[in-house]
Amino acid sequence: MELTTVWFALIAVLWVGYFCLEGFDFGVGMLLPVLSRNETERRVMINTIGPVWDGNEVWVLVAGGATFAAFPEWYATLFSGFYLPLLLILVALIVRGLSFEYRHKREADAWKGRWDLAIIWGSFVPAVLWGVAFANIVAGVPIDADKEFTGTLLTLLNPYGLLGGLVTLTLFATHGAMFVALKTDGDIRHRARDLSVRIGAVAALLAVVFLAWTQVKTGTAASAVVFVVAALSLVGALFAAMRGREGWAFVGTFLTIGLAVIGLFVALFPDVMPSTTDPAFSLTTTNAAATAYTLKVMTWVAVVFTPIVLGYQAWTYWVFRKRIAVHHIPSPVLADAAK
């Protein structure tokens, strides 16, 4: 197997890791005002992702760095053509990160309320725009002979791209609700489980339409198989949730998102960014790749450091595996209450 194909597959794996892990982060953030009824429950929800959200974001950084090193032409065309959506995602992630760090600095309700809005919108914006971006990557965008994107922001906001955004939005919300149900106890656990089924039903409908549309546009026999298994995984997750099996339900949504991303990359291969202007202008794993020596060095680096990163992140999840309930949250200390 050529190293260009290997690195295409590795980049796909990185995106699978990012969407499966950061996906429930986004879901928890978006559902903060829906599932929590008071400040204590909001703290419970935030604490479920508190130890892991920043580690989950590392996946997208590595995916971007790997794309830059392995496929510089793909990186250049993608980041220049999708500049505004990617900038909005970056700003949302920055604001969201700040909210986790600063929310607890003061006890004033107004202060916490503003940072809660930052968490909600900082989760909502990437959840939608990542779907829009990937839908357009798979379907193709206008690229000229110089490998430059010739469209505009409105080019990306097409019906297929917007449907992709709705799919990621609802899938991440379902995934997040499953995670809250898995990581909490008490009333919030039951509310999260019930909500995951309701949102999941909507996500299933949208996902089936989107994946069928993708299959018609650019799918292969292999991608069709992956898409069908992804759909079955989501159905299984919803049935597991209805029976109170939160662990299996979360595994189901995890597999659904992972398989959907794999299916998109399978449908995309051997292109990395198809051109709707002329298929001859499309970026492929061959004409967008770095030199063979660069790919060889990167491969050895990945062989050494990937197990270390995976082991560390697995250890983190194991350490913080226990459920959280409202009785685990201490009452806030109101210093100088007389003032």
Coordinates of N, CA and C in Angstrom, one line a residue, residues 126-302:
P126 N -19.7 25.0 16.0 CA -18.9 23.9 15.4 C -19.7 22.7 15.0
A127 N -20.7 22.4 15.9 CA -21.5 21.2 15.6 C -22.2 21.3 14.2
V128 N -22.6 22.5 13.8 CA -23.2 22.7 12.5 C -22.2 22.9 11.4
L129 N -21.2 23.7 11.6 CA -20.3 24.1 10.6 C -19.4 22.9 10.2
W130 N -19.0 22.0 11.1 CA -18.2 20.9 10.7 C -19.0 20.0 9.7
G131 N -20.3 19.9 10.0 CA -21.1 19.1 9.0 C -21.2 19.7 7.7
V132 N -21.4 21.0 7.7 CA -21.4 21.8 6.4 C -20.1 21.6 5.6
A133 N -19.0 21.8 6.3 CA -17.7 21.7 5.7 C -17.5 20.3 5.1
F134 N -17.7 19.3 5.9 CA -17.4 17.9 5.4 C -18.3 17.5 4.3
A135 N -19.6 17.9 4.3 CA -20.5 17.6 3.2 C -20.0 18.2 1.9
N136 N -19.5 19.5 2.0 CA -19.0 20.1 0.8 C -17.7 19.5 0.3
I137 N -16.8 19.0 1.2 CA -15.6 18.4 0.8 C -15.9 17.1 0.0
V138 N -16.9 16.3 0.5 CA -17.2 15.1 -0.2 C -17.9 15.3 -1.5
A139 N -18.9 16.3 -1.5 CA -19.6 16.5 -2.7 C -18.8 17.2 -3.8
G140 N -17.8 18.0 -3.4 CA -17.0 18.8 -4.3 C -17.4 20.2 -4.3
V141 N -16.4 21.0 -4.6 CA -16.5 22.5 -4.6 C -15.8 23.0 -5.9
P142 N -16.1 24.2 -6.3 CA -15.5 24.7 -7.5 C -14.0 25.0 -7.3
I143 N -13.1 24.3 -8.0 CA -11.7 24.4 -7.9 C -11.1 24.6 -9.3
D144 N -10.3 25.5 -9.5 CA -9.8 25.8 -10.9 C -8.5 25.0 -11.1
A145 N -7.9 25.3 -12.3 CA -6.7 24.5 -12.7 C -5.5 24.8 -11.8
D146 N -5.5 25.9 -11.1 CA -4.4 26.3 -10.1 C -4.7 25.7 -8.7
K147 N -5.7 24.9 -8.6 CA -6.0 24.2 -7.3 C -6.5 25.3 -6.3
E148 N -7.2 26.3 -6.8 CA -7.7 27.3 -5.9 C -9.2 27.3 -5.9
F149 N -9.8 27.5 -4.7 CA -11.3 27.5 -4.5 C -11.8 28.8 -5.2
T150 N -12.8 28.7 -6.0 CA -13.3 29.8 -6.8 C -14.7 30.2 -6.3
G151 N -15.2 29.6 -5.3 CA -16.6 29.8 -4.8 C -16.6 30.9 -3.8
T152 N -17.8 31.0 -3.1 CA -18.0 32.0 -2.0 C -18.6 31.2 -0.8
L153 N -18.9 32.0 0.2 CA -19.5 31.3 1.4 C -20.9 30.8 1.0
L154 N -21.6 31.5 0.1 CA -22.9 31.0 -0.3 C -22.8 29.7 -1.1
T155 N -21.6 29.5 -1.7 CA -21.4 28.2 -2.4 C -21.5 27.0 -1.5
L156 N -21.0 27.2 -0.2 CA -20.9 26.2 0.7 C -22.3 26.0 1.4
L157 N -23.1 27.0 1.4 CA -24.5 26.9 2.1 C -25.5 26.4 1.1
N158 N -25.2 25.3 0.5 CA -26.1 24.6 -0.4 C -27.0 23.7 0.3
P159 N -28.1 23.2 -0.3 CA -29.0 22.2 0.5 C -28.3 21.0 1.0
Y160 N -27.4 20.4 0.3 CA -26.7 19.2 0.7 C -25.7 19.6 1.9
G161 N -25.0 20.7 1.8 CA -24.2 21.1 2.9 C -24.9 21.5 4.2
L162 N -26.1 22.2 4.0 CA -26.9 22.5 5.2 C -27.5 21.2 5.8
L163 N -27.9 20.3 5.0 CA -28.4 19.0 5.6 C -27.2 18.3 6.4
G164 N -26.0 18.4 5.8 CA -24.9 17.8 6.6 C -24.7 18.5 7.9
G165 N -24.9 19.8 8.0 CA -24.9 20.5 9.3 C -25.9 20.1 10.2
L166 N -27.2 19.9 9.7 CA -28.2 19.4 10.6 C -28.0 18.0 11.1
V167 N -27.4 17.2 10.3 CA -27.1 15.8 10.7 C -26.0 15.8 11.9
T168 N -25.0 16.5 11.7 CA -24.0 16.6 12.8 C -24.5 17.2 14.0
L169 N -25.4 18.2 13.9 CA -26.0 18.9 15.0 C -26.8 17.9 15.8
T170 N -27.7 17.2 15.1 CA -28.6 16.3 15.9 C -27.9 15.0 16.4
L171 N -26.9 14.5 15.6 CA -26.1 13.4 16.0 C -25.3 13.7 17.3
F172 N -24.7 14.9 17.3 CA -23.9 15.3 18.4 C -24.8 15.5 19.6
A173 N -25.9 16.1 19.4 CA -26.9 16.3 20.6 C -27.3 15.0 21.1
T174 N -27.6 14.0 20.3 CA -28.0 12.7 20.7 C -26.8 12.0 21.5
H175 N -25.6 12.1 20.9 CA -24.4 11.5 21.5 C -24.1 12.2 22.9
G176 N -24.3 13.5 23.0 CA -24.1 14.2 24.2 C -25.2 13.8 25.3
A177 N -26.4 13.6 24.9 CA -27.5 13.2 25.8 C -27.2 11.8 26.3
M178 N -26.7 10.9 25.4 CA -26.3 9.6 25.8 C -25.2 9.6 26.9
F179 N -24.2 10.5 26.6 CA -23.1 10.6 27.5 C -23.5 11.1 28.9
V180 N -24.4 12.1 28.9 CA -24.9 12.6 30.2 C -25.6 11.5 31.0
A181 N -26.4 10.7 30.2 CA -27.2 9.6 30.9 C -26.2 8.6 31.4
L182 N -25.1 8.4 30.7 CA -24.1 7.4 31.1 C -23.3 7.9 32.3
K183 N -23.0 9.2 32.4 CA -22.1 9.8 33.4 C -22.8 10.3 34.7
T184 N -24.1 10.4 34.7 CA -24.8 11.0 35.8 C -25.7 10.0 36.5
D185 N -26.3 10.5 37.6 CA -27.3 9.7 38.3 C -28.4 10.6 38.8
G186 N -29.6 10.0 39.1 CA -30.7 10.8 39.5 C -31.6 11.3 38.4
D187 N -32.3 12.4 38.7 CA -33.3 12.8 37.7 C -32.7 13.2 36.4
I188 N -31.5 13.9 36.4 CA -30.9 14.3 35.2 C -30.5 13.2 34.3
R189 N -30.2 12.0 34.9 CA -29.8 10.8 34.1 C -31.1 10.4 33.3
H190 N -32.2 10.4 34.0 CA -33.4 9.9 33.3 C -33.9 10.9 32.2
R191 N -33.8 12.2 32.5 CA -34.2 13.2 31.5 C -33.3 13.1 30.3
A192 N -32.0 12.9 30.5 CA -31.0 12.8 29.4 C -31.3 11.6 28.6
R193 N -31.6 10.5 29.2 CA -31.9 9.2 28.4 C -33.2 9.4 27.6
D194 N -34.2 10.0 28.2 CA -35.4 10.2 27.4 C -35.2 11.2 26.2
L195 N -34.5 12.2 26.5 CA -34.2 13.2 25.5 C -33.4 12.6 24.3
S196 N -32.4 11.7 24.7 CA -31.6 11.1 23.7 C -32.4 10.3 22.6
V197 N -33.4 9.7 23.1 CA -34.3 8.9 22.2 C -35.1 9.9 21.3
R198 N -35.6 11.0 21.8 CA -36.3 11.9 21.0 C -35.5 12.6 19.9
I199 N -34.3 13.1 20.4 CA -33.4 13.7 19.4 C -32.9 12.7 18.4
G200 N -32.6 11.5 18.9 CA -32.0 10.4 18.1 C -33.0 10.0 17.0
A201 N -34.3 10.1 17.2 CA -35.2 9.7 16.1 C -35.1 10.7 15.0
V202 N -35.0 12.0 15.4 CA -34.8 13.1 14.3 C -33.5 12.9 13.6
A203 N -32.4 12.6 14.4 CA -31.1 12.4 13.8 C -31.1 11.3 12.8
A204 N -31.8 10.2 13.2 CA -31.9 9.0 12.3 C -32.5 9.3 11.0
L205 N -33.6 10.1 11.0 CA -34.3 10.4 9.8 C -33.4 11.3 8.9
L206 N -32.8 12.3 9.5 CA -31.9 13.2 8.7 C -30.7 12.5 8.2
A207 N -30.1 11.6 9.0 CA -28.9 10.9 8.6 C -29.2 9.9 7.5
V208 N -30.3 9.3 7.5 CA -30.7 8.4 6.4 C -30.8 9.1 5.1
V209 N -31.4 10.3 5.1 CA -31.6 11.1 3.9 C -30.2 11.6 3.4
F210 N -29.4 12.0 4.4 CA -28.1 12.6 4.0 C -27.2 11.5 3.4
L211 N -27.1 10.3 4.1 CA -26.2 9.2 3.6 C -26.7 8.7 2.3
A212 N -28.0 8.6 2.1 CA -28.5 8.1 0.8 C -28.2 9.1 -0.3
W213 N -28.3 10.4 0.0 CA -27.9 11.5 -0.9 C -26.4 11.4 -1.3
T214 N -25.6 11.1 -0.2 CA -24.2 11.0 -0.4 C -23.9 9.8 -1.3
Q215 N -24.6 8.7 -1.1 CA -24.4 7.5 -1.9 C -24.7 7.7 -3.3
V216 N -25.8 8.5 -3.6 CA -26.2 8.8 -5.0 C -25.1 9.7 -5.6
K217 N -24.6 10.6 -4.9 CA -23.7 11.6 -5.4 C -22.3 11.0 -5.8
T218 N -21.7 10.3 -4.8 CA -20.4 9.9 -5.0 C -20.0 8.6 -4.3
G219 N -21.0 7.8 -3.9 CA -20.8 6.6 -3.1 C -20.3 5.4 -3.9
T220 N -19.8 4.5 -3.2 CA -19.3 3.2 -3.8 C -20.0 2.1 -3.1
A221 N -19.7 0.8 -3.5 CA -20.3 -0.3 -2.8 C -19.8 -0.4 -1.4
A222 N -18.5 -0.1 -1.2 CA -18.0 -0.1 0.2 C -18.6 0.9 1.1
S223 N -18.8 2.1 0.6 CA -19.4 3.2 1.4 C -20.8 2.8 1.7
A224 N -21.5 2.2 0.8 CA -22.9 1.8 1.1 C -23.0 0.9 2.2
V225 N -22.1 -0.1 2.3 CA -22.1 -1.1 3.4 C -21.8 -0.3 4.7
V226 N -20.9 0.6 4.7 CA -20.5 1.3 5.9 C -21.7 2.2 6.4
F227 N -22.4 2.8 5.5 CA -23.5 3.7 5.8 C -24.7 2.8 6.4
V228 N -24.9 1.7 5.9 CA -26.0 0.8 6.4 C -25.7 0.4 7.8
V229 N -24.4 0.0 8.1 CA -24.0 -0.4 9.4 C -24.1 0.8 10.4
A230 N -23.8 2.0 9.9 CA -23.9 3.2 10.7 C -25.4 3.4 11.1
A231 N -26.2 3.3 10.2 CA -27.7 3.5 10.4 C -28.2 2.4 11.5
L232 N -27.8 1.2 11.3 CA -28.2 0.1 12.2 C -27.6 0.4 13.6
S233 N -26.4 0.9 13.7 CA -25.8 1.2 15.0 C -26.7 2.3 15.7
L234 N -27.2 3.3 15.0 CA -28.0 4.3 15.6 C -29.3 3.7 16.1
V235 N -29.9 2.9 15.3 CA -31.2 2.2 15.7 C -30.9 1.4 17.0
G236 N -29.8 0.7 17.0 CA -29.5 -0.1 18.2 C -29.3 0.7 19.4
A237 N -28.6 1.9 19.2 CA -28.4 2.8 20.3 C -29.7 3.3 20.9
L238 N -30.7 3.6 20.0 CA -32.0 4.1 20.5 C -32.7 3.1 21.3
F239 N -32.7 1.8 20.8 CA -33.4 0.7 21.5 C -32.7 0.5 22.9
A240 N -31.3 0.6 22.9 CA -30.6 0.4 24.1 C -31.0 1.5 25.1
A241 N -31.1 2.7 24.7 CA -31.5 3.8 25.6 C -32.9 3.6 26.1
M242 N -33.8 3.1 25.3 CA -35.2 2.9 25.7 C -35.2 1.8 26.8
R243 N -34.3 0.9 26.8 CA -34.3 -0.2 27.8 C -33.4 0.2 29.0
G244 N -32.9 1.4 29.0 CA -32.1 1.8 30.1 C -30.6 1.4 30.1
R245 N -30.2 0.9 29.0 CA -28.8 0.4 28.9 C -27.9 1.6 28.3
E246 N -27.5 2.5 29.2 CA -26.8 3.7 28.7 C -25.5 3.4 28.1
G247 N -24.8 2.4 28.7 CA -23.5 2.1 28.2 C -23.5 1.6 26.7
W248 N -24.4 0.7 26.4 CA -24.6 0.2 25.0 C -25.1 1.3 24.1
A249 N -26.0 2.2 24.7 CA -26.5 3.3 23.9 C -25.4 4.2 23.4
F250 N -24.5 4.5 24.4 CA -23.4 5.4 24.1 C -22.5 4.8 23.0
V251 N -22.2 3.5 23.2 CA -21.4 2.7 22.2 C -22.0 2.8 20.9
G252 N -23.4 2.7 20.8 CA -24.1 2.8 19.5 C -23.9 4.1 18.8
T253 N -24.1 5.2 19.6 CA -23.9 6.5 18.9 C -22.4 6.8 18.6
F254 N -21.5 6.3 19.4 CA -20.1 6.4 19.1 C -19.8 5.7 17.8
L255 N -20.3 4.5 17.6 CA -20.1 3.7 16.3 C -20.8 4.4 15.2
T256 N -22.0 4.9 15.4 CA -22.7 5.6 14.3 C -21.9 6.8 13.8
I257 N -21.4 7.6 14.6 CA -20.6 8.8 14.2 C -19.3 8.3 13.5
G258 N -18.6 7.4 14.1 CA -17.4 6.9 13.6 C -17.6 6.2 12.2
L259 N -18.6 5.4 12.1 CA -18.8 4.7 10.8 C -19.3 5.7 9.7
A260 N -20.1 6.7 10.1 CA -20.5 7.7 9.1 C -19.3 8.5 8.6
V261 N -18.4 8.9 9.5 CA -17.2 9.6 9.0 C -16.3 8.6 8.1
I262 N -16.2 7.4 8.5 CA -15.4 6.4 7.7 C -16.1 6.3 6.3
G263 N -17.4 6.2 6.3 CA -18.1 6.1 5.0 C -17.9 7.3 4.1
L264 N -17.9 8.5 4.7 CA -17.6 9.7 3.9 C -16.2 9.7 3.3
F265 N -15.2 9.2 4.1 CA -13.9 9.2 3.5 C -13.8 8.1 2.5
V266 N -14.5 7.0 2.6 CA -14.5 5.9 1.6 C -15.1 6.4 0.3
A267 N -16.2 7.2 0.5 CA -16.9 7.7 -0.7 C -16.0 8.8 -1.4
L268 N -15.1 9.5 -0.6 CA -14.3 10.5 -1.1 C -13.1 10.0 -1.9
F269 N -12.5 8.9 -1.4 CA -11.3 8.3 -2.0 C -11.4 7.9 -3.4
P270 N -10.4 8.1 -4.3 CA -9.1 8.6 -4.0 C -8.9 10.1 -4.1
D271 N -10.1 10.8 -4.2 CA -10.0 12.3 -4.2 C -9.8 12.7 -2.7
V272 N -9.3 13.9 -2.5 CA -9.3 14.5 -1.2 C -10.1 15.8 -1.2
M273 N -10.3 16.3 -2.4 CA -11.2 17.5 -2.6 C -11.6 17.6 -4.1
P274 N -12.8 17.0 -4.4 CA -13.2 17.0 -5.8 C -13.5 18.4 -6.3
S275 N -13.3 18.6 -7.6 CA -13.6 19.8 -8.2 C -14.9 19.7 -9.0
T276 N -15.9 20.6 -8.8 CA -17.1 20.6 -9.6 C -16.9 21.4 -10.9
T277 N -15.8 22.1 -11.0 CA -15.6 22.9 -12.2 C -15.1 21.9 -13.3
D278 N -14.2 21.0 -13.0 CA -13.7 20.0 -14.0 C -13.1 18.9 -13.1
P279 N -13.5 17.7 -13.3 CA -12.9 16.5 -12.6 C -11.4 16.5 -12.7
A280 N -10.8 17.0 -13.8 CA -9.4 17.0 -14.0 C -8.7 17.9 -13.0
F281 N -9.4 18.9 -12.4 CA -8.9 19.8 -11.4 C -9.0 19.3 -10.0
S282 N -9.5 18.1 -9.8 CA -9.7 17.6 -8.5 C -8.4 17.3 -7.8
L283 N -8.4 17.5 -6.5 CA -7.2 17.2 -5.7 C -7.3 15.7 -5.2
T284 N -6.3 14.9 -5.4 CA -6.3 13.5 -5.1 C -5.2 13.2 -4.1
T285 N -5.2 11.9 -3.6 CA -4.1 11.5 -2.7 C -2.8 11.5 -3.4
T286 N -2.8 11.6 -4.7 CA -1.5 11.6 -5.4 C -1.0 13.0 -5.7
N287 N -1.9 13.8 -6.4 CA -1.4 15.2 -6.8 C -1.4 16.2 -5.6
A288 N -1.9 15.8 -4.5 CA -2.0 16.8 -3.3 C -1.0 16.4 -2.2
A289 N -0.2 15.3 -2.5 CA 0.6 14.7 -1.4 C 2.0 15.4 -1.3
A290 N 2.6 15.2 -0.1 CA 3.9 15.7 0.1 C 4.9 14.7 -0.5
T291 N 6.2 14.9 -0.4 CA 7.2 14.0 -1.0 C 7.2 12.7 -0.2
A292 N 7.7 11.7 -0.9 CA 7.8 10.4 -0.3 C 8.6 10.4 1.0
Y293 N 9.7 11.1 1.0 CA 10.6 11.2 2.2 C 9.8 11.8 3.4
T294 N 9.0 12.8 3.1 CA 8.2 13.5 4.2 C 7.3 12.5 4.8
L295 N 6.6 11.7 3.9 CA 5.6 10.8 4.4 C 6.3 9.6 5.2
K296 N 7.5 9.3 4.7 CA 8.2 8.2 5.4 C 8.5 8.6 6.9
V297 N 9.1 9.8 7.0 CA 9.4 10.4 8.3 C 8.2 10.5 9.2
M298 N 7.1 11.0 8.6 CA 5.9 11.1 9.4 C 5.3 9.8 9.9
T299 N 5.5 8.8 9.0 CA 5.0 7.4 9.4 C 5.7 6.9 10.6
W300 N 7.1 7.1 10.7 CA 7.8 6.6 11.8 C 7.5 7.4 13.1
V301 N 7.2 8.7 12.9 CA 6.8 9.5 14.1 C 5.5 9.0 14.6
A302 N 4.5 8.7 13.7 CA 3.2 8.3 14.1 C 3.3 6.9 14.8

